Amino acid sequence: MTELRDNYEKAQRKLETADTNLKKFQTRSDRLTLPNFDERLRELEDIRSECEQARTLSHDIYATETYKFSSEEHSITVKLFYQYLYEENTFYNDVSKYLSSKMPEIEQRLENNDLIPSFGYDLAKHCSKRNDTLIAYPIEICIRLLENSLNEEGLFRIAPSHGKQKKLVAELNLQTIDRAATLNELNYDPHVPASTLKQYLREL
């Protein structure tokens, strides 16, 4: 397209030059006494006519290709879009097949992971992973933390600090709290493990 446009512009410039030369020759002050004036005039007119024909031809070719390209643009866009969708579909199908083949392995590895979050996890599966007791880790730790605070006013009713409860949940999920730990050592008040225990039981 660029070459066709350049050809048209060159033809246009040649026509303008031929037209200028013809007009200058026609308006010469010595045209009446100039030898072979008529013959030279016809030559310039022929040159201008040829340039005009060349310009018209270049314009028609350029216009034809432009219209052709415009008419094909929709088809090209549709093909490219279809190709994009096809490749996307192929990619995600490949990913799906890969994940499907790996799911049993992933599930097995997750099931065998001792640090699977306790909250929201199947109670029987969680307890089966504990070697020394059948009590769920969050229940055991929360009860141990509450052993000396059963007379606390509003226990299991007063809401604790939301941030501290989230922290205790995270620690219980990671099973990082020792059985001998105390509320003072962990910097919790009794309402934190009490509310956390309620949350754990709700999520079973």
PDB file of C-alpha atoms in Angstrom:
ATOM      1  CA  MET A   1       0.000   0.000   0.000  1.00  0.00           C
ATOM      2  CA  THR A   2       2.829   2.412   0.778  1.00  0.00           C
ATOM      3  CA  GLU A   3       4.439   1.787  -2.601  1.00  0.00           C
ATOM      4  CA  LEU A   4       1.148   2.380  -4.416  1.00  0.00           C
ATOM      5  CA  ARG A   5       0.616   5.622  -2.541  1.00  0.00           C
ATOM      6  CA  ASP A   6       4.164   6.752  -3.370  1.00  0.00           C
ATOM      7  CA  ASN A   7       3.591   5.957  -7.049  1.00  0.00           C
ATOM      8  CA  TYR A   8       0.421   8.025  -7.050  1.00  0.00           C
ATOM      9  CA  GLU A   9       2.140  10.968  -5.365  1.00  0.00           C
ATOM     10  CA  LYS A  10       5.022  10.831  -7.871  1.00  0.00           C
ATOM     11  CA  ALA A  11       2.568  10.790 -10.774  1.00  0.00           C
ATOM     12  CA  GLN A  12       0.749  13.750  -9.242  1.00  0.00           C
ATOM     13  CA  ARG A  13       3.990  15.737  -8.963  1.00  0.00           C
ATOM     14  CA  LYS A  14       4.926  14.943 -12.579  1.00  0.00           C
ATOM     15  CA  LEU A  15       1.515  16.135 -13.735  1.00  0.00           C
ATOM     16  CA  GLU A  16       1.893  19.367 -11.778  1.00  0.00           C
ATOM     17  CA  THR A  17       5.334  19.934 -13.316  1.00  0.00           C
ATOM     18  CA  ALA A  18       4.055  19.230 -16.849  1.00  0.00           C
ATOM     19  CA  ASP A  19       1.094  21.543 -16.280  1.00  0.00           C
ATOM     20  CA  THR A  20       3.369  24.320 -15.032  1.00  0.00           C
ATOM     21  CA  ASN A  21       5.732  23.932 -18.002  1.00  0.00           C
ATOM     22  CA  LEU A  22       2.830  24.042 -20.445  1.00  0.00           C
ATOM     23  CA  LYS A  23       1.337  27.182 -18.912  1.00  0.00           C
ATOM     24  CA  LYS A  24       4.708  28.927 -18.864  1.00  0.00           C
ATOM     25  CA  PHE A  25       5.292  28.076 -22.510  1.00  0.00           C
ATOM     26  CA  GLN A  26       1.814  29.250 -23.501  1.00  0.00           C
ATOM     27  CA  THR A  27       2.362  32.625 -21.845  1.00  0.00           C
ATOM     28  CA  ARG A  28       5.841  33.346 -23.190  1.00  0.00           C
ATOM     29  CA  SER A  29       6.166  36.866 -24.476  1.00  0.00           C
ATOM     30  CA  ASP A  30       8.034  35.721 -27.604  1.00  0.00           C
ATOM     31  CA  ARG A  31       5.639  32.933 -28.476  1.00  0.00           C
ATOM     32  CA  LEU A  32       4.578  34.634 -31.728  1.00  0.00           C
ATOM     33  CA  THR A  33       8.132  34.826 -33.058  1.00  0.00           C
ATOM     34  CA  LEU A  34       9.437  31.585 -31.547  1.00  0.00           C
ATOM     35  CA  PRO A  35      10.355  28.993 -34.225  1.00  0.00           C
ATOM     36  CA  ASN A  36       8.355  25.748 -34.077  1.00  0.00           C
ATOM     37  CA  PHE A  37       6.129  27.174 -31.347  1.00  0.00           C
ATOM     38  CA  ASP A  38       3.104  25.118 -32.336  1.00  0.00           C
ATOM     39  CA  GLU A  39       5.117  21.909 -32.560  1.00  0.00           C
ATOM     40  CA  ARG A  40       6.720  22.500 -29.175  1.00  0.00           C
ATOM     41  CA  LEU A  41       3.330  23.372 -27.697  1.00  0.00           C
ATOM     42  CA  ARG A  42       1.854  20.086 -28.921  1.00  0.00           C
ATOM     43  CA  GLU A  43       4.786  18.196 -27.383  1.00  0.00           C
ATOM     44  CA  LEU A  44       4.183  19.819 -24.003  1.00  0.00           C
ATOM     45  CA  GLU A  45       0.455  19.130 -24.286  1.00  0.00           C
ATOM     46  CA  ASP A  46       1.198  15.486 -25.090  1.00  0.00           C
ATOM     47  CA  ILE A  47       3.552  15.258 -22.112  1.00  0.00           C
ATOM     48  CA  ARG A  48       0.900  16.746 -19.848  1.00  0.00           C
ATOM     49  CA  SER A  49      -1.714  14.362 -21.233  1.00  0.00           C
ATOM     50  CA  GLU A  50       0.557  11.365 -20.612  1.00  0.00           C
ATOM     51  CA  CYS A  51       1.268  12.545 -17.068  1.00  0.00           C
ATOM     52  CA  GLU A  52      -2.430  12.998 -16.427  1.00  0.00           C
ATOM     53  CA  GLN A  53      -3.169   9.497 -17.702  1.00  0.00           C
ATOM     54  CA  ALA A  54      -0.361   8.076 -15.539  1.00  0.00           C
ATOM     55  CA  ARG A  55      -1.701   9.970 -12.522  1.00  0.00           C
ATOM     56  CA  THR A  56      -5.220   8.678 -13.159  1.00  0.00           C
ATOM     57  CA  LEU A  57      -3.967   5.115 -13.537  1.00  0.00           C
ATOM     58  CA  SER A  58      -1.904   5.326 -10.321  1.00  0.00           C
ATOM     59  CA  HIS A  59      -4.880   6.810  -8.502  1.00  0.00           C
ATOM     60  CA  ASP A  60      -7.195   4.049  -9.706  1.00  0.00           C
ATOM     61  CA  ILE A  61      -4.741   1.314  -8.698  1.00  0.00           C
ATOM     62  CA  TYR A  62      -4.198   2.882  -5.278  1.00  0.00           C
ATOM     63  CA  ALA A  63      -7.933   3.370  -4.727  1.00  0.00           C
ATOM     64  CA  THR A  64      -8.714  -0.181  -5.849  1.00  0.00           C
ATOM     65  CA  GLU A  65      -6.204  -1.708  -3.437  1.00  0.00           C
ATOM     66  CA  THR A  66      -7.424   0.550  -0.639  1.00  0.00           C
ATOM     67  CA  TYR A  67     -11.031  -0.508  -1.159  1.00  0.00           C
ATOM     68  CA  LYS A  68      -9.956  -4.125  -1.455  1.00  0.00           C
ATOM     69  CA  PHE A  69      -8.034  -3.945   1.805  1.00  0.00           C
ATOM     70  CA  SER A  70     -10.964  -2.241   3.531  1.00  0.00           C
ATOM     71  CA  SER A  71     -13.373  -4.896   2.307  1.00  0.00           C
ATOM     72  CA  GLU A  72     -11.056  -7.652   3.553  1.00  0.00           C
ATOM     73  CA  GLU A  73     -10.373  -6.010   6.920  1.00  0.00           C
ATOM     74  CA  HIS A  74     -13.427  -7.559   8.570  1.00  0.00           C
ATOM     75  CA  SER A  75     -12.504 -11.009   7.305  1.00  0.00           C
ATOM     76  CA  ILE A  76      -8.917 -10.577   8.500  1.00  0.00           C
ATOM     77  CA  THR A  77     -10.091  -9.413  11.928  1.00  0.00           C
ATOM     78  CA  VAL A  78     -12.463 -12.354  12.269  1.00  0.00           C
ATOM     79  CA  LYS A  79      -9.720 -14.812  11.318  1.00  0.00           C
ATOM     80  CA  LEU A  80      -7.263 -13.297  13.781  1.00  0.00           C
ATOM     81  CA  PHE A  81      -9.861 -13.286  16.547  1.00  0.00           C
ATOM     82  CA  TYR A  82     -10.775 -16.896  15.814  1.00  0.00           C
ATOM     83  CA  GLN A  83      -7.090 -17.854  15.861  1.00  0.00           C
ATOM     84  CA  TYR A  84      -6.681 -16.084  19.204  1.00  0.00           C
ATOM     85  CA  LEU A  85      -9.664 -17.918  20.697  1.00  0.00           C
ATOM     86  CA  TYR A  86      -8.432 -21.220  19.296  1.00  0.00           C
ATOM     87  CA  GLU A  87      -4.981 -20.784  20.838  1.00  0.00           C
ATOM     88  CA  GLU A  88      -6.465 -19.654  24.156  1.00  0.00           C
ATOM     89  CA  ASN A  89      -8.772 -22.660  24.186  1.00  0.00           C
ATOM     90  CA  THR A  90      -5.885 -24.988  23.371  1.00  0.00           C
ATOM     91  CA  PHE A  91      -3.756 -23.472  26.124  1.00  0.00           C
ATOM     92  CA  TYR A  92      -6.409 -23.775  28.816  1.00  0.00           C
ATOM     93  CA  ASN A  93      -7.313 -27.281  27.698  1.00  0.00           C
ATOM     94  CA  ASP A  94      -3.671 -28.265  28.072  1.00  0.00           C
ATOM     95  CA  VAL A  95      -3.569 -26.666  31.521  1.00  0.00           C
ATOM     96  CA  SER A  96      -6.777 -28.456  32.494  1.00  0.00           C
ATOM     97  CA  LYS A  97      -5.410 -31.816  31.326  1.00  0.00           C
ATOM     98  CA  TYR A  98      -2.174 -31.240  33.223  1.00  0.00           C
ATOM     99  CA  LEU A  99      -3.976 -30.294  36.434  1.00  0.00           C
ATOM    100  CA  SER A 100      -6.352 -33.234  36.082  1.00  0.00           C
ATOM    101  CA  SER A 101      -3.412 -35.603  35.810  1.00  0.00           C
ATOM    102  CA  LYS A 102      -1.750 -34.018  38.845  1.00  0.00           C
ATOM    103  CA  MET A 103      -4.807 -33.697  41.096  1.00  0.00           C
ATOM    104  CA  PRO A 104      -4.489 -37.162  42.709  1.00  0.00           C
ATOM    105  CA  GLU A 105      -0.859 -36.438  43.541  1.00  0.00           C
ATOM    106  CA  ILE A 106      -1.684 -32.974  44.863  1.00  0.00           C
ATOM    107  CA  GLU A 107      -4.567 -34.308  46.947  1.00  0.00           C
ATOM    108  CA  GLN A 108      -2.386 -37.041  48.402  1.00  0.00           C
ATOM    109  CA  ARG A 109       0.332 -34.572  49.327  1.00  0.00           C
ATOM    110  CA  LEU A 110      -2.197 -32.267  50.952  1.00  0.00           C
ATOM    111  CA  GLU A 111      -3.789 -35.116  52.868  1.00  0.00           C
ATOM    112  CA  ASN A 112      -0.393 -36.196  54.187  1.00  0.00           C
ATOM    113  CA  ASN A 113       0.580 -32.687  55.235  1.00  0.00           C
ATOM    114  CA  ASP A 114       0.575 -32.407  59.020  1.00  0.00           C
ATOM    115  CA  LEU A 115       0.275 -28.638  58.821  1.00  0.00           C
ATOM    116  CA  ILE A 116      -3.029 -28.496  56.972  1.00  0.00           C
ATOM    117  CA  PRO A 117      -4.990 -25.608  58.574  1.00  0.00           C
ATOM    118  CA  SER A 118      -7.084 -26.951  61.425  1.00  0.00           C
ATOM    119  CA  PHE A 119      -9.948 -24.495  61.029  1.00  0.00           C
ATOM    120  CA  GLY A 120     -12.535 -25.664  58.534  1.00  0.00           C
ATOM    121  CA  TYR A 121     -10.789 -29.014  58.076  1.00  0.00           C
ATOM    122  CA  ASP A 122     -12.485 -32.374  58.563  1.00  0.00           C
ATOM    123  CA  LEU A 123     -12.344 -33.200  62.283  1.00  0.00           C
ATOM    124  CA  ALA A 124     -11.872 -36.951  61.842  1.00  0.00           C
ATOM    125  CA  LYS A 125      -9.025 -36.487  59.373  1.00  0.00           C
ATOM    126  CA  HIS A 126      -7.392 -33.896  61.588  1.00  0.00           C
ATOM    127  CA  CYS A 127      -7.556 -36.079  64.685  1.00  0.00           C
ATOM    128  CA  SER A 128      -6.290 -39.136  62.800  1.00  0.00           C
ATOM    129  CA  LYS A 129      -3.048 -37.271  62.112  1.00  0.00           C
ATOM    130  CA  ARG A 130      -2.389 -36.683  65.813  1.00  0.00           C
ATOM    131  CA  ASN A 131      -0.250 -39.437  67.253  1.00  0.00           C
ATOM    132  CA  ASP A 132      -0.572 -38.848  70.995  1.00  0.00           C
ATOM    133  CA  THR A 133      -4.223 -37.825  71.366  1.00  0.00           C
ATOM    134  CA  LEU A 134      -7.537 -37.938  69.561  1.00  0.00           C
ATOM    135  CA  ILE A 135      -8.466 -34.403  70.613  1.00  0.00           C
ATOM    136  CA  ALA A 136      -8.285 -31.736  67.938  1.00  0.00           C
ATOM    137  CA  TYR A 137      -5.298 -29.446  68.377  1.00  0.00           C
ATOM    138  CA  PRO A 138      -7.310 -26.171  68.574  1.00  0.00           C
ATOM    139  CA  ILE A 139      -9.667 -27.670  71.173  1.00  0.00           C
ATOM    140  CA  GLU A 140      -6.801 -29.009  73.271  1.00  0.00           C
ATOM    141  CA  ILE A 141      -4.831 -25.748  73.251  1.00  0.00           C
ATOM    142  CA  CYS A 142      -7.843 -23.516  73.913  1.00  0.00           C
ATOM    143  CA  ILE A 143      -8.986 -25.688  76.850  1.00  0.00           C
ATOM    144  CA  ARG A 144      -5.474 -25.724  78.332  1.00  0.00           C
ATOM    145  CA  LEU A 145      -5.320 -21.930  78.053  1.00  0.00           C
ATOM    146  CA  LEU A 146      -8.694 -21.646  79.813  1.00  0.00           C
ATOM    147  CA  GLU A 147      -7.960 -24.113  82.634  1.00  0.00           C
ATOM    148  CA  ASN A 148      -7.319 -21.384  85.189  1.00  0.00           C
ATOM    149  CA  SER A 149      -9.835 -18.875  83.832  1.00  0.00           C
ATOM    150  CA  LEU A 150     -13.150 -20.703  84.045  1.00  0.00           C
ATOM    151  CA  ASN A 151     -14.463 -18.156  86.554  1.00  0.00           C
ATOM    152  CA  GLU A 152     -13.713 -15.230  84.236  1.00  0.00           C
ATOM    153  CA  GLU A 153     -16.767 -12.988  84.004  1.00  0.00           C
ATOM    154  CA  GLY A 154     -18.463 -13.058  80.605  1.00  0.00           C
ATOM    155  CA  LEU A 155     -16.426 -16.019  79.382  1.00  0.00           C
ATOM    156  CA  PHE A 156     -17.731 -17.213  75.991  1.00  0.00           C
ATOM    157  CA  ARG A 157     -19.923 -14.091  75.842  1.00  0.00           C
ATOM    158  CA  ILE A 158     -17.584 -11.100  75.709  1.00  0.00           C
ATOM    159  CA  ALA A 159     -15.910 -10.628  72.338  1.00  0.00           C
ATOM    160  CA  PRO A 160     -12.116 -10.277  72.427  1.00  0.00           C
ATOM    161  CA  SER A 161      -9.835  -8.146  70.282  1.00  0.00           C
ATOM    162  CA  HIS A 162     -10.442  -9.143  66.663  1.00  0.00           C
ATOM    163  CA  GLY A 163      -6.755  -8.822  65.841  1.00  0.00           C
ATOM    164  CA  LYS A 164      -5.686 -11.066  68.712  1.00  0.00           C
ATOM    165  CA  GLN A 165      -8.267 -13.698  67.800  1.00  0.00           C
ATOM    166  CA  LYS A 166      -7.023 -13.740  64.191  1.00  0.00           C
ATOM    167  CA  LYS A 167      -3.471 -14.137  65.505  1.00  0.00           C
ATOM    168  CA  LEU A 168      -4.445 -17.081  67.715  1.00  0.00           C
ATOM    169  CA  VAL A 169      -6.294 -18.732  64.804  1.00  0.00           C
ATOM    170  CA  ALA A 170      -3.162 -18.405  62.664  1.00  0.00           C
ATOM    171  CA  GLU A 171      -1.001 -19.897  65.426  1.00  0.00           C
ATOM    172  CA  LEU A 172      -3.414 -22.796  65.871  1.00  0.00           C
ATOM    173  CA  ASN A 173      -3.456 -23.448  62.135  1.00  0.00           C
ATOM    174  CA  LEU A 174       0.337 -23.627  62.168  1.00  0.00           C
ATOM    175  CA  GLN A 175       0.327 -25.602  65.442  1.00  0.00           C
ATOM    176  CA  THR A 176       3.041 -23.413  66.929  1.00  0.00           C
ATOM    177  CA  ILE A 177       1.671 -23.140  70.492  1.00  0.00           C
ATOM    178  CA  ASP A 178       3.201 -25.451  73.066  1.00  0.00           C
ATOM    179  CA  ARG A 179       0.879 -27.358  75.391  1.00  0.00           C
ATOM    180  CA  ALA A 180       2.523 -25.771  78.406  1.00  0.00           C
ATOM    181  CA  ALA A 181       2.049 -22.217  77.150  1.00  0.00           C
ATOM    182  CA  THR A 182       0.031 -19.824  79.301  1.00  0.00           C
ATOM    183  CA  LEU A 183      -2.180 -16.852  78.558  1.00  0.00           C
ATOM    184  CA  ASN A 184       0.380 -14.473  80.041  1.00  0.00           C
ATOM    185  CA  GLU A 185       3.170 -15.886  77.901  1.00  0.00           C
ATOM    186  CA  LEU A 186       1.053 -15.504  74.779  1.00  0.00           C
ATOM    187  CA  ASN A 187      -0.252 -12.090  75.873  1.00  0.00           C
ATOM    188  CA  TYR A 188      -3.902 -13.131  75.546  1.00  0.00           C
ATOM    189  CA  ASP A 189      -6.832 -12.590  77.876  1.00  0.00           C
ATOM    190  CA  PRO A 190      -9.221 -15.538  78.487  1.00  0.00           C
ATOM    191  CA  HIS A 191     -11.788 -14.195  76.031  1.00  0.00           C
ATOM    192  CA  VAL A 192      -9.409 -14.776  73.102  1.00  0.00           C
ATOM    193  CA  PRO A 193      -9.147 -18.603  73.372  1.00  0.00           C
ATOM    194  CA  ALA A 194     -12.817 -18.813  74.426  1.00  0.00           C
ATOM    195  CA  SER A 195     -14.011 -16.987  71.325  1.00  0.00           C
ATOM    196  CA  THR A 196     -11.503 -18.853  69.145  1.00  0.00           C
ATOM    197  CA  LEU A 197     -12.804 -22.181  70.446  1.00  0.00           C
ATOM    198  CA  LYS A 198     -16.346 -21.128  69.538  1.00  0.00           C
ATOM    199  CA  GLN A 199     -15.147 -20.152  66.052  1.00  0.00           C
ATOM    200  CA  TYR A 200     -13.439 -23.514  65.564  1.00  0.00           C
ATOM    201  CA  LEU A 201     -16.542 -25.442  66.591  1.00  0.00           C
ATOM    202  CA  ARG A 202     -18.740 -23.318  64.315  1.00  0.00           C
ATOM    203  CA  GLU A 203     -16.528 -24.081  61.319  1.00  0.00           C
ATOM    204  CA  LEU A 204     -16.573 -27.844  61.776  1.00  0.00           C
TER     205      LEU A 204
END
